[in-house]
Short mmCIF file of N, CA and C in Angstrom, two decimals:
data_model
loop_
_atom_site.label_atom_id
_atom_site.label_comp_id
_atom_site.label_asym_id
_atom_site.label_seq_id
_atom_site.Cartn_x
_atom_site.Cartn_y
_atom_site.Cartn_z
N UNK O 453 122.88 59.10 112.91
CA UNK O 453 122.58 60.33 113.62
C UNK O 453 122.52 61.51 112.65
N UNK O 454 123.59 61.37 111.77
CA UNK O 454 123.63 62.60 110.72
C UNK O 454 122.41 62.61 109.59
N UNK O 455 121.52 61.59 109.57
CA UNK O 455 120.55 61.23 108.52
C UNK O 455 119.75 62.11 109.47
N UNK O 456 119.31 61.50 111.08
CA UNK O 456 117.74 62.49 111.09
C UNK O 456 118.49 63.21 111.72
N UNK O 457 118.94 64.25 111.90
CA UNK O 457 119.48 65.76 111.96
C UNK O 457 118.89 66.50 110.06
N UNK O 458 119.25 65.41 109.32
CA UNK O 458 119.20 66.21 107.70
C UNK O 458 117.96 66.54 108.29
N UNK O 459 117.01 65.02 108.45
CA UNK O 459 115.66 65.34 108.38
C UNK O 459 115.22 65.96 109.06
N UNK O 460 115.61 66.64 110.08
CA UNK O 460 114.55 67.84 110.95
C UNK O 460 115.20 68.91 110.17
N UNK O 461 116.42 69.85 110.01
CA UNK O 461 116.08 70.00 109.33
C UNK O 461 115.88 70.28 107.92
N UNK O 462 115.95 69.72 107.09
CA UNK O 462 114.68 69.67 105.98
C UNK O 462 113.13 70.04 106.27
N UNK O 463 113.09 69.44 107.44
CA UNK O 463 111.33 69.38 107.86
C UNK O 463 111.46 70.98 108.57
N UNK O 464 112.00 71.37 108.87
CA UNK O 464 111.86 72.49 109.70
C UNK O 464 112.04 73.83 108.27
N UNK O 465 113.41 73.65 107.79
CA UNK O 465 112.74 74.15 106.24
C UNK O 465 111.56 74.46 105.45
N UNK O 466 110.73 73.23 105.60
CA UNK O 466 109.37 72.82 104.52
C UNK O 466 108.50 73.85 105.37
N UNK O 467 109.00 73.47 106.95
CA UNK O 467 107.66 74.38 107.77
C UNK O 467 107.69 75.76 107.24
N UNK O 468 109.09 76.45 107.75
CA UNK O 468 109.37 77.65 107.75
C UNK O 468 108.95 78.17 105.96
N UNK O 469 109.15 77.29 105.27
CA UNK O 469 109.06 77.76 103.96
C UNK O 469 106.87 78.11 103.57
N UNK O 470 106.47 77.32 104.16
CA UNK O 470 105.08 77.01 104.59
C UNK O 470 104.38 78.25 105.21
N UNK O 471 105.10 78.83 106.00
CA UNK O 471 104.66 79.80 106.94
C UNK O 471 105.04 80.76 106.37
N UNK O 472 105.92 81.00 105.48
CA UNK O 472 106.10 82.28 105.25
C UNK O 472 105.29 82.68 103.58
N UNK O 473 105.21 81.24 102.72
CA UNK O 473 104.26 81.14 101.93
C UNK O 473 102.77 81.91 102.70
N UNK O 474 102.47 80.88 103.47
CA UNK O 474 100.91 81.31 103.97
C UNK O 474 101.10 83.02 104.30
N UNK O 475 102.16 83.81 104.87
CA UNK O 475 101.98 84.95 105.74
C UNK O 475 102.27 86.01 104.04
N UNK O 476 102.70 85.65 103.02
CA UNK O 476 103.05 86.43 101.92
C UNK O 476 101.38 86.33 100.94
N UNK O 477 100.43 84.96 101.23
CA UNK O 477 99.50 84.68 100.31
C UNK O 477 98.75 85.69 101.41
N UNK O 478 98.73 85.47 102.62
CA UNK O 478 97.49 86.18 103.48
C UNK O 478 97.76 87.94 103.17
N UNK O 479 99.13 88.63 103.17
CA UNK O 479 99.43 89.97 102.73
C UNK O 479 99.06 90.23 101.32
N UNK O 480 99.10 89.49 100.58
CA UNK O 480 98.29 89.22 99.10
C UNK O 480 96.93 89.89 99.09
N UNK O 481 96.45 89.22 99.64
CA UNK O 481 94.89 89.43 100.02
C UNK O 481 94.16 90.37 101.27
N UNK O 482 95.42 90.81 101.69
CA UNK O 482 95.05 91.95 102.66
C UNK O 482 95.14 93.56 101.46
N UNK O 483 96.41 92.98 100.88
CA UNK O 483 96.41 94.56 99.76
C UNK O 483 95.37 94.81 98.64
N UNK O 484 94.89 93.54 98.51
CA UNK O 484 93.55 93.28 97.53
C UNK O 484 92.55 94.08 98.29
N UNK O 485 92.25 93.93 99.55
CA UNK O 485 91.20 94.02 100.40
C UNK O 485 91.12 95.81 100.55
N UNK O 486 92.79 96.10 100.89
CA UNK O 486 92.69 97.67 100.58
C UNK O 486 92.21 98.89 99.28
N UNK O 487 92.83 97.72 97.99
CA UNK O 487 92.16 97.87 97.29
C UNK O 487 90.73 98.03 97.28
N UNK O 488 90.28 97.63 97.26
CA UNK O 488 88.62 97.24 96.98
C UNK O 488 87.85 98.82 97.89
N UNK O 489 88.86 98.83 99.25
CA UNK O 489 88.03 99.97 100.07
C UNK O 489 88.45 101.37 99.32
N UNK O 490 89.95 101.44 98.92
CA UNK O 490 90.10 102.93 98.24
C UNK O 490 89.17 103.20 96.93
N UNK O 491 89.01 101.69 96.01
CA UNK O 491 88.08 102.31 94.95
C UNK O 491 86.88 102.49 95.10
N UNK O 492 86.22 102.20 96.41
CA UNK O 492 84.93 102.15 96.67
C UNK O 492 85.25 103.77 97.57
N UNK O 493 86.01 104.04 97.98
CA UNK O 493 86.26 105.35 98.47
C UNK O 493 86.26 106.72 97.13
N UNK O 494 86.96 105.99 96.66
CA UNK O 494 87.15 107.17 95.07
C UNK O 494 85.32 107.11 93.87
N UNK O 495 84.60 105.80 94.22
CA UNK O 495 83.39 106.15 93.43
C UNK O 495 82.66 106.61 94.39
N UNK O 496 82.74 106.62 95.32
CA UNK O 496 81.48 107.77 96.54
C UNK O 496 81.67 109.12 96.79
N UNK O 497 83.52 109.54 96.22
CA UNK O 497 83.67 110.74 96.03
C UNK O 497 83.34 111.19 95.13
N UNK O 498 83.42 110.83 93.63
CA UNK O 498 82.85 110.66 92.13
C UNK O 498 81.24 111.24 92.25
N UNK O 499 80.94 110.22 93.13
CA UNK O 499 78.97 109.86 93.18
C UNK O 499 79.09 111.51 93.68
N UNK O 500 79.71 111.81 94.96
CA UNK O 500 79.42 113.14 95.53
C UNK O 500 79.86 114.23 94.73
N UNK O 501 80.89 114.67 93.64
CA UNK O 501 81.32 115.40 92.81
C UNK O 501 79.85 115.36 91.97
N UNK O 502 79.44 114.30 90.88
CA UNK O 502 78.50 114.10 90.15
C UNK O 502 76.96 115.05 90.81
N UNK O 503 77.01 114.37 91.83
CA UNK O 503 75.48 115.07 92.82
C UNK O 503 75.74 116.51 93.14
N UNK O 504 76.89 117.28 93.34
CA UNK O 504 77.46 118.57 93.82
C UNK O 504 77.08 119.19 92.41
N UNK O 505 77.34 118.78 90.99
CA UNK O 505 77.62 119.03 89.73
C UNK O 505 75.78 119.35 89.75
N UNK O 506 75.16 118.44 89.53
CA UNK O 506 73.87 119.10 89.52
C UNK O 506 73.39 119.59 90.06
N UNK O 507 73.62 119.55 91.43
CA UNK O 507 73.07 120.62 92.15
C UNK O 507 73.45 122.32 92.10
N UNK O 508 74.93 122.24 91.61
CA UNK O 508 75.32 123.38 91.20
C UNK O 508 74.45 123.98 89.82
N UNK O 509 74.23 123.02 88.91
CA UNK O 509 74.28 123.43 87.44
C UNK O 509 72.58 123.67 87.52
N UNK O 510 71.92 123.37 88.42
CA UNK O 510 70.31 123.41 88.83
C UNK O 510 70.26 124.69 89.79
N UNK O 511 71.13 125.83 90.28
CA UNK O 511 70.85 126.55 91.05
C UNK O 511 71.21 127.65 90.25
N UNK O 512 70.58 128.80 91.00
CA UNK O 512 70.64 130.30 90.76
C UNK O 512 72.09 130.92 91.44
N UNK O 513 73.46 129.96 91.87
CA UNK O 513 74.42 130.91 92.41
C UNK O 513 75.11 131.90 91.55
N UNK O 514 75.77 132.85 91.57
CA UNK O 514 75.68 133.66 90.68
C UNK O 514 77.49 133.60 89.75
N UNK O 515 78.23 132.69 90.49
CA UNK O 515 79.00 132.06 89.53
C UNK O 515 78.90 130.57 89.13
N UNK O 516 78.11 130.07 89.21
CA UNK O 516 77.76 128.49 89.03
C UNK O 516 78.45 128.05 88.18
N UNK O 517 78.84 128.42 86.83
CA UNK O 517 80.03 127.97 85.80
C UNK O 517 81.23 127.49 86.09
N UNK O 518 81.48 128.74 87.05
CA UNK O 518 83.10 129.01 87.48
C UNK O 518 82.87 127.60 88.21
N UNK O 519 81.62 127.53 89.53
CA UNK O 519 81.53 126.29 90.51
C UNK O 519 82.22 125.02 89.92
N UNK O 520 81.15 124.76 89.00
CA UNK O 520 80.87 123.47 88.06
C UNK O 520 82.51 123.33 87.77
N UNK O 521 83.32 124.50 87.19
CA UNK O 521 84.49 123.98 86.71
C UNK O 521 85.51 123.58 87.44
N UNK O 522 85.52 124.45 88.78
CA UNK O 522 86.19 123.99 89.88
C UNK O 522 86.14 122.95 90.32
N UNK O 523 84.82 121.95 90.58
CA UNK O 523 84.02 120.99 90.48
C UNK O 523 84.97 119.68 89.64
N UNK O 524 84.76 120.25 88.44
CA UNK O 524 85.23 118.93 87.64
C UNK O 524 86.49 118.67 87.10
N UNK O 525 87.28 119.77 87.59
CA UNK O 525 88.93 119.77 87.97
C UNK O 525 88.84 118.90 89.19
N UNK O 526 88.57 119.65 90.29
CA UNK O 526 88.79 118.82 91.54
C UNK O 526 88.45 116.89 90.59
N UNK O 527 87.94 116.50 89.98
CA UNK O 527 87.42 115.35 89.95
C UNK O 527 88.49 114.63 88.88
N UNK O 528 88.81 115.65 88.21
CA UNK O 528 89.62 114.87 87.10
C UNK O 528 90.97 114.87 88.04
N UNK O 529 91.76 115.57 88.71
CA UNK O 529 92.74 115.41 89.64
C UNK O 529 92.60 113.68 90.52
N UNK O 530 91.16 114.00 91.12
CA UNK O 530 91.04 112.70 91.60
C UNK O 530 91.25 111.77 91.04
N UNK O 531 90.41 111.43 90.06
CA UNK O 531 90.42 110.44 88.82
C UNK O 531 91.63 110.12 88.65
N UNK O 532 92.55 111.11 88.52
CA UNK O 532 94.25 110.88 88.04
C UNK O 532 95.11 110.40 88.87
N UNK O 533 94.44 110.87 90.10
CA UNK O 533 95.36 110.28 91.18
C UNK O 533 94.81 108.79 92.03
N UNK O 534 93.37 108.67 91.43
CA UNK O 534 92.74 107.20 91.43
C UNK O 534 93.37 106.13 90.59
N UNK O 535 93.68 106.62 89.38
CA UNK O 535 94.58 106.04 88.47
C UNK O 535 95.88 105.38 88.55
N UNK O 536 96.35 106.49 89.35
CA UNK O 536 98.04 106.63 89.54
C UNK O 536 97.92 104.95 90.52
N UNK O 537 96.55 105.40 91.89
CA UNK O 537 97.10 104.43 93.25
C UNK O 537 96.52 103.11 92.66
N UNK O 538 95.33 102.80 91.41
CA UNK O 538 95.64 101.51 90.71
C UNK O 538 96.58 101.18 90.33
N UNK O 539 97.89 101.68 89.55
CA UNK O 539 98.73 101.24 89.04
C UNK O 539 100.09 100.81 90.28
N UNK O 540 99.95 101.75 91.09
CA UNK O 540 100.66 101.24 92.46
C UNK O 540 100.68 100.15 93.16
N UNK O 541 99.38 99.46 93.13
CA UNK O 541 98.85 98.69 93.66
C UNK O 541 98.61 97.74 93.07
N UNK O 542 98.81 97.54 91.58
CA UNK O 542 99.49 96.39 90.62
C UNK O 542 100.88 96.16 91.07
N UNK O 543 101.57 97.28 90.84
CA UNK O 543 102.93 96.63 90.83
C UNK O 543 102.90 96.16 92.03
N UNK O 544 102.41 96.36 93.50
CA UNK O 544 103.06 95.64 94.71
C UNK O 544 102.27 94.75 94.50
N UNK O 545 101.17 94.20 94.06
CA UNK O 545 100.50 92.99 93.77
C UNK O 545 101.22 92.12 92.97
N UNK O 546 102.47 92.63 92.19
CA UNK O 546 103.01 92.09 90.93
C UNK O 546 104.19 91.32 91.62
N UNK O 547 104.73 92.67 92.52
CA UNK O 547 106.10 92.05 93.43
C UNK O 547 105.47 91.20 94.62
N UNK O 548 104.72 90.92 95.55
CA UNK O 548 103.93 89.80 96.42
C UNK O 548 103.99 88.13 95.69
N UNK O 549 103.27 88.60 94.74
CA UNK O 549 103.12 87.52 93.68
C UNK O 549 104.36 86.57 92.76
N UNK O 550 105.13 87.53 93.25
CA UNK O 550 106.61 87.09 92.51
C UNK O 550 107.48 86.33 93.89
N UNK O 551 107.03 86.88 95.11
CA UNK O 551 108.07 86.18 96.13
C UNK O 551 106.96 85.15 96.37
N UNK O 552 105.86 84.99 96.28
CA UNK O 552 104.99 83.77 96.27
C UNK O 552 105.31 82.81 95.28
N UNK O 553 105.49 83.23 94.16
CA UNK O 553 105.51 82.29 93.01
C UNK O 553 107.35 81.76 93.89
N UNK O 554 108.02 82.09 94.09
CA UNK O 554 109.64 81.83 94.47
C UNK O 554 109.58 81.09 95.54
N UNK O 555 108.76 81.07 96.55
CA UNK O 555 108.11 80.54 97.76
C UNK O 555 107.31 78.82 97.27
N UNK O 556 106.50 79.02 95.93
CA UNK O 556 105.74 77.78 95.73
C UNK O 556 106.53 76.90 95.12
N UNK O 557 107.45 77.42 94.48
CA UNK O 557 108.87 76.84 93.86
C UNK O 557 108.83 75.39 94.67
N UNK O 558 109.22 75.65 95.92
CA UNK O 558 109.74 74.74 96.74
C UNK O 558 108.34 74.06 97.52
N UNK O 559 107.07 74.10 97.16
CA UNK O 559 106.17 73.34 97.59
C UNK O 559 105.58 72.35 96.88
N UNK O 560 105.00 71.40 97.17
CA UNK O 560 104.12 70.15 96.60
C UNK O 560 103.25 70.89 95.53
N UNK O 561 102.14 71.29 95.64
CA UNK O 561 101.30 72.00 95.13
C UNK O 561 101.32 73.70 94.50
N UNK O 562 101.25 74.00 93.32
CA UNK O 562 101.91 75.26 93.11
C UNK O 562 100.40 76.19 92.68
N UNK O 563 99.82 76.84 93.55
CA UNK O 563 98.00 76.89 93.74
C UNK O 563 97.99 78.29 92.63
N UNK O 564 98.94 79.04 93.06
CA UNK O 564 98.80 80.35 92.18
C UNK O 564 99.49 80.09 90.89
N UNK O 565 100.43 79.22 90.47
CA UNK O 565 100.90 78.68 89.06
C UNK O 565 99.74 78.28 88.61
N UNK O 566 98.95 76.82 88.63
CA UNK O 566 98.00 76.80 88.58
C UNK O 566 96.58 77.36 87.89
N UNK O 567 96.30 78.24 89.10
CA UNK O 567 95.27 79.67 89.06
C UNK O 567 95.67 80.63 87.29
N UNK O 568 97.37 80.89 87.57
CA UNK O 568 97.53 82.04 86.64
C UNK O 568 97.21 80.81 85.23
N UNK O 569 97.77 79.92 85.26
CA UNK O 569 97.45 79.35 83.91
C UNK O 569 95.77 78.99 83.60
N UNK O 570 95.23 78.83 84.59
CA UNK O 570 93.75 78.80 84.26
C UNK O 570 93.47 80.07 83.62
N UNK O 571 93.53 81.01 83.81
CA UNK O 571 93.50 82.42 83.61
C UNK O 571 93.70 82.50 82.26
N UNK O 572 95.35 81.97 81.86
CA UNK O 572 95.23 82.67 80.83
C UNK O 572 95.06 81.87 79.61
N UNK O 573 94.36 80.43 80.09
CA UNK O 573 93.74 79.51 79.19
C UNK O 573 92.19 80.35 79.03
N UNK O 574 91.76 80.87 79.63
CA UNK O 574 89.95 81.59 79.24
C UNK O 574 90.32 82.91 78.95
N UNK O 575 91.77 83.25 78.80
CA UNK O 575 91.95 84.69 78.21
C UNK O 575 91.15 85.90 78.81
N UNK O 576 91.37 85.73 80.27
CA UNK O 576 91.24 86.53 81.18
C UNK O 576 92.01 87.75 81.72
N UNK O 577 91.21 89.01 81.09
CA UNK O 577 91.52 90.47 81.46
C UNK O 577 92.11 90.59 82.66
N UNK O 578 93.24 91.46 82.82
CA UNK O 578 94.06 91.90 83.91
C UNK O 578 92.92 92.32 84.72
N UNK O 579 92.86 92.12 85.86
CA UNK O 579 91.44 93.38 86.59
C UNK O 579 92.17 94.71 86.85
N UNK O 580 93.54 94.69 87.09
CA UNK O 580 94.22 96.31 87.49
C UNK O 580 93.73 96.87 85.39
N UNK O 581 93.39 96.50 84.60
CA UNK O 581 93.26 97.14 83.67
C UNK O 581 91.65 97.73 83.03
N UNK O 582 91.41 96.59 83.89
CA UNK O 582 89.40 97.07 83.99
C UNK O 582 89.45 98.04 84.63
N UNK O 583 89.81 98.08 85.55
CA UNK O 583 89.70 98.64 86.97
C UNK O 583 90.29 100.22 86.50
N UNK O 584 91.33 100.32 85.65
CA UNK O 584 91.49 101.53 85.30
C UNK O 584 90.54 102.47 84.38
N UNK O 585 89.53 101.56 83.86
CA UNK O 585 88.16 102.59 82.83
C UNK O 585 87.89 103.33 83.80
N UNK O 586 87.23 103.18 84.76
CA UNK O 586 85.99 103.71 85.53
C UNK O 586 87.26 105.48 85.70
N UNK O 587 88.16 105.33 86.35
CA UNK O 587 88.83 106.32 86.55
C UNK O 587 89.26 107.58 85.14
N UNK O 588 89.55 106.77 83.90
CA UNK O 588 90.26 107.21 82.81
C UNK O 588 88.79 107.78 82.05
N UNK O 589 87.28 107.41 82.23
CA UNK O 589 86.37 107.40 81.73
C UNK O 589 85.83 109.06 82.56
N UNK O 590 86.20 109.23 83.38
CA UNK O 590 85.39 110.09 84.51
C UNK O 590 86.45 111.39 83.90
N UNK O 591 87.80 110.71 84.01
CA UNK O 591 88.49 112.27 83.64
C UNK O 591 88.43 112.54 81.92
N UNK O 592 87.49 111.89 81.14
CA UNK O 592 87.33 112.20 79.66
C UNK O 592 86.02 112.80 80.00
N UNK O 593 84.98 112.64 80.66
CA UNK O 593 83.95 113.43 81.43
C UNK O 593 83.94 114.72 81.65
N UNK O 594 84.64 114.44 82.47
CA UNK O 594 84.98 116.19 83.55
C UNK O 594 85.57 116.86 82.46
N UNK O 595 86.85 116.92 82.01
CA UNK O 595 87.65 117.16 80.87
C UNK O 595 86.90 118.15 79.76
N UNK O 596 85.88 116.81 79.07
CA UNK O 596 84.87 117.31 78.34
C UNK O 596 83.93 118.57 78.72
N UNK O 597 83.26 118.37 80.17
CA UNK O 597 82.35 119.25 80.85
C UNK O 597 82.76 120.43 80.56
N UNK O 598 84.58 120.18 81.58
CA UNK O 598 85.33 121.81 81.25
C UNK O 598 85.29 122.61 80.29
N UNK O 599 85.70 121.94 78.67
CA UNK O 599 85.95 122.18 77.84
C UNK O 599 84.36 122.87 77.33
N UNK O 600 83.53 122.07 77.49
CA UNK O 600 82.43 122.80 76.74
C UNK O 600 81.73 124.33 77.39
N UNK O 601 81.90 123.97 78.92
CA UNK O 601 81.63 125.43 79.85
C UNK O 601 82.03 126.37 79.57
N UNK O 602 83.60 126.22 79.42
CA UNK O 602 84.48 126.88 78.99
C UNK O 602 84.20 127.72 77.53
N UNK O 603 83.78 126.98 76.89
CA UNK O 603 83.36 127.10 75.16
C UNK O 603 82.06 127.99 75.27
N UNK O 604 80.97 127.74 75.51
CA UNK O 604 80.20 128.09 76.11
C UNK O 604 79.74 129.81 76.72
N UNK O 605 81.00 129.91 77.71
CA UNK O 605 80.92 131.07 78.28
C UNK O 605 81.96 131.79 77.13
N UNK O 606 82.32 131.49 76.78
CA UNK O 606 83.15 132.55 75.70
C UNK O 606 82.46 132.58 74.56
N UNK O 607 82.18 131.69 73.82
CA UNK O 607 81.30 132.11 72.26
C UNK O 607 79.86 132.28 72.18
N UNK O 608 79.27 131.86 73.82
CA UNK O 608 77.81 131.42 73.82
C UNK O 608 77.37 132.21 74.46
N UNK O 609 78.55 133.13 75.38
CA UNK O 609 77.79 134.25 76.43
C UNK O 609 76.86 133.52 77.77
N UNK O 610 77.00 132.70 78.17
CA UNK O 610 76.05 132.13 78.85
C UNK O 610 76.16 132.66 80.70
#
């Protein structure tokens, strides 16, 4: 009697351990998914800063400089704070991944052990570190823009 009592549970264990694997891999891939919409949110604001920028720097308003610089502050702020919510969004990708990996411990098949060693047999780039150019690239941009407007209206008279 005391043998299948172990075995349910044990088996009720494996389930519960199963289910909470699957509900930690599926939150995995839901924060990925958020990902993907905020950076596609932060390059359509970019795209619209960029398009505002020429349209400013192409018109007759009669502070257009001042515009433009206001302009590419507002963008480098963004950029920085695009930056910041990549790196946020590593680390809870980092901690998910860590109660998964603690979770596969105890399973047959270990899919994300696995995965990460494929990875880093083809010497495969972090993507939270790609993923940080596009942002770090835009505020050396704007930055620059400032700096030369700036330069510009003081030694160039413009």
């Amino acid at each position: 009697m005391e043998n299948s009592e172990n075995k349910k549970a044990m088996a009720n264990d494996s389930y519960t351990i199963l289910e909470m694997y699957k509900l930690h891999t599926e939150m995995a891939d839901r924060i990925s998914q958020r990902r993907g919409v905020a950076n596609n949110l932060f390059v359509t604001i970019n795209t619209s800063i960029i398009t505002a920028s020429i349209f400013v720097f192409g018109s007759n308003l009669p502070n257009r400089y001042i515009t433009l610089i206001a302009i590419w502050i507002l963008g480098i702020v963004l950029s920085f704070v695009w930056k910041n919510l990549i790196e946020s969004y590593k680390k809870l990708n980092t901690a998910k991944f860590k109660a998964i990996d603690v979770l596969e411990k105890q399973l047959p098949v270990k899919f994300y052990e696995l995965e990460y060693k494929a990875y880093k047999e083809i010497k495969r780039k972090d993507f939270s570190d790609i993923e940080k150019y596009l942002p770090t690239i835009l505020m050396i941009v704007y930055s620059s823009a400032v700096v030369l407007v700036i330069f510009s209206l003081i030694y160039c008279k413009i």
